[in-house]
C-alpha positions as a printed Julia matrix, in Angstrom:
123×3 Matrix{Float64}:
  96.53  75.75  -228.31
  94.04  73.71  -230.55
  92.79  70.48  -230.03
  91.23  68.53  -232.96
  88.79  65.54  -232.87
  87.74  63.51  -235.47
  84.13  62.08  -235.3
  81.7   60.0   -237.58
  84.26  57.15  -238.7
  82.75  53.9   -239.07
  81.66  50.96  -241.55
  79.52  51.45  -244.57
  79.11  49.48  -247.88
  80.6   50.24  -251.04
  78.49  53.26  -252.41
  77.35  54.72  -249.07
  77.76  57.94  -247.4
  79.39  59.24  -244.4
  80.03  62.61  -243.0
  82.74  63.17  -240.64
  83.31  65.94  -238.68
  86.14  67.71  -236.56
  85.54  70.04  -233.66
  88.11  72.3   -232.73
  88.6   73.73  -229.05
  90.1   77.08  -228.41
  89.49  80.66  -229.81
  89.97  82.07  -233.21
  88.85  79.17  -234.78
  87.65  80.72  -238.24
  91.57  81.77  -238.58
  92.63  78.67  -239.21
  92.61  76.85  -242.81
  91.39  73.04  -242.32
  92.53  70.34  -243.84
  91.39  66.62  -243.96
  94.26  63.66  -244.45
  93.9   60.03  -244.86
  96.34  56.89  -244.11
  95.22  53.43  -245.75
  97.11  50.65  -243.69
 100.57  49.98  -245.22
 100.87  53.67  -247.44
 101.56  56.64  -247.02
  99.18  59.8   -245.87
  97.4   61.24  -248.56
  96.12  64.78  -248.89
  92.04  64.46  -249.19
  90.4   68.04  -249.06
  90.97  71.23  -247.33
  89.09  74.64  -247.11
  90.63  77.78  -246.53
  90.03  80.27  -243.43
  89.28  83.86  -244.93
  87.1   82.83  -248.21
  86.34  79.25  -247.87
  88.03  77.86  -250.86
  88.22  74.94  -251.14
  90.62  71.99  -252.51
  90.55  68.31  -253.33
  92.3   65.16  -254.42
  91.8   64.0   -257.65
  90.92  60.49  -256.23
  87.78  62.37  -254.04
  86.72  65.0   -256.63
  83.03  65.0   -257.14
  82.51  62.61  -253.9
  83.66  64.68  -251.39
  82.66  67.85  -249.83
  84.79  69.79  -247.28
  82.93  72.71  -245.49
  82.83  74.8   -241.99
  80.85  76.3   -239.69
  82.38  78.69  -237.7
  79.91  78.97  -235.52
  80.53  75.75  -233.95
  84.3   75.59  -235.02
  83.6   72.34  -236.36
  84.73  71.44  -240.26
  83.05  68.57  -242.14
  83.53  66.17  -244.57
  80.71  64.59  -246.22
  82.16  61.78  -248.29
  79.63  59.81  -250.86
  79.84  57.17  -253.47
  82.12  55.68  -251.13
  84.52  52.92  -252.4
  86.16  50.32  -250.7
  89.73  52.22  -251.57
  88.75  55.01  -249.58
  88.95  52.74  -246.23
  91.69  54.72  -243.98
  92.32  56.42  -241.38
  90.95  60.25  -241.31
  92.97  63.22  -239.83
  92.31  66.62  -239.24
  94.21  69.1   -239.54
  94.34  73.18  -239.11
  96.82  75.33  -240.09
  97.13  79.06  -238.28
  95.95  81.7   -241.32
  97.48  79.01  -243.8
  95.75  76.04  -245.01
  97.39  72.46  -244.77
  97.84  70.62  -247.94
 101.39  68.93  -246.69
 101.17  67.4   -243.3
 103.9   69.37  -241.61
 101.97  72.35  -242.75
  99.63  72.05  -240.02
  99.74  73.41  -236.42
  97.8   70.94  -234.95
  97.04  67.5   -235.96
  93.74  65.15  -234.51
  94.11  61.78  -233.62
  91.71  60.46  -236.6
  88.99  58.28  -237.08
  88.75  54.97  -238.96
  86.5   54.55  -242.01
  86.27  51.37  -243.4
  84.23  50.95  -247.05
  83.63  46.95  -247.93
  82.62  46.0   -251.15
């Protein structure tokens, strides 16, 4: 069993910079691919990053490219997302995600799911 929770949510200006981060209970943490998803009120969940277990790739939405950065550190099973040049578009809901020796870019991909945390980017 994994449990997943999202920190470092909160309200910044158009522009800014936040870093969230997950940290993940339970063993074996660096074989599981992580995955960050977002929910804007009123659509759907989009994919946002994710970074593999075994080599670190990683992936990204077009709409984050070249803002975002999705990393790990196994050490303290915790996954990041540092998120710059934020824009008021990117105000949603964050969830974590980690898939078991897969890595989550569909949300039933993942094994276990966090409860998220709210960023909200005004202009």
């Amino acid at each position: 069993q994994v449990q997943l929770v999202e920190s470092g949510g909160g309200l910044v200006q158009a522009g800014g910079s936040l870093r969230l981060s997950c940290a993940a209970s339970g063993r074996r943490f660096s074989s599981y691919g992580m995955g960050w998803f977002r929910q804007a009120p009123g659509k759907e969940r989009d994919f946002v990053a994710a970074i593999g277990w075994n080599f670190g790739i990683t992936t990204y939405a077009d709409s984050v490219k070249g803002r975002f950065t999705v990393s790990r550190d196994n050490s303290k099973n915790t996954v990041y997302l540092q998120m710059n040049s934020l824009k008021p578009e990117d105000t949603a809901v964050y969830y974590c995600l980690a898939g078991n020796r897969k890595v989550p870019r569909e949300w039933t991909e993942a094994d276990y799911w966090g409860q998220g945390t709210q960023v909200i980017v005004s202009s």
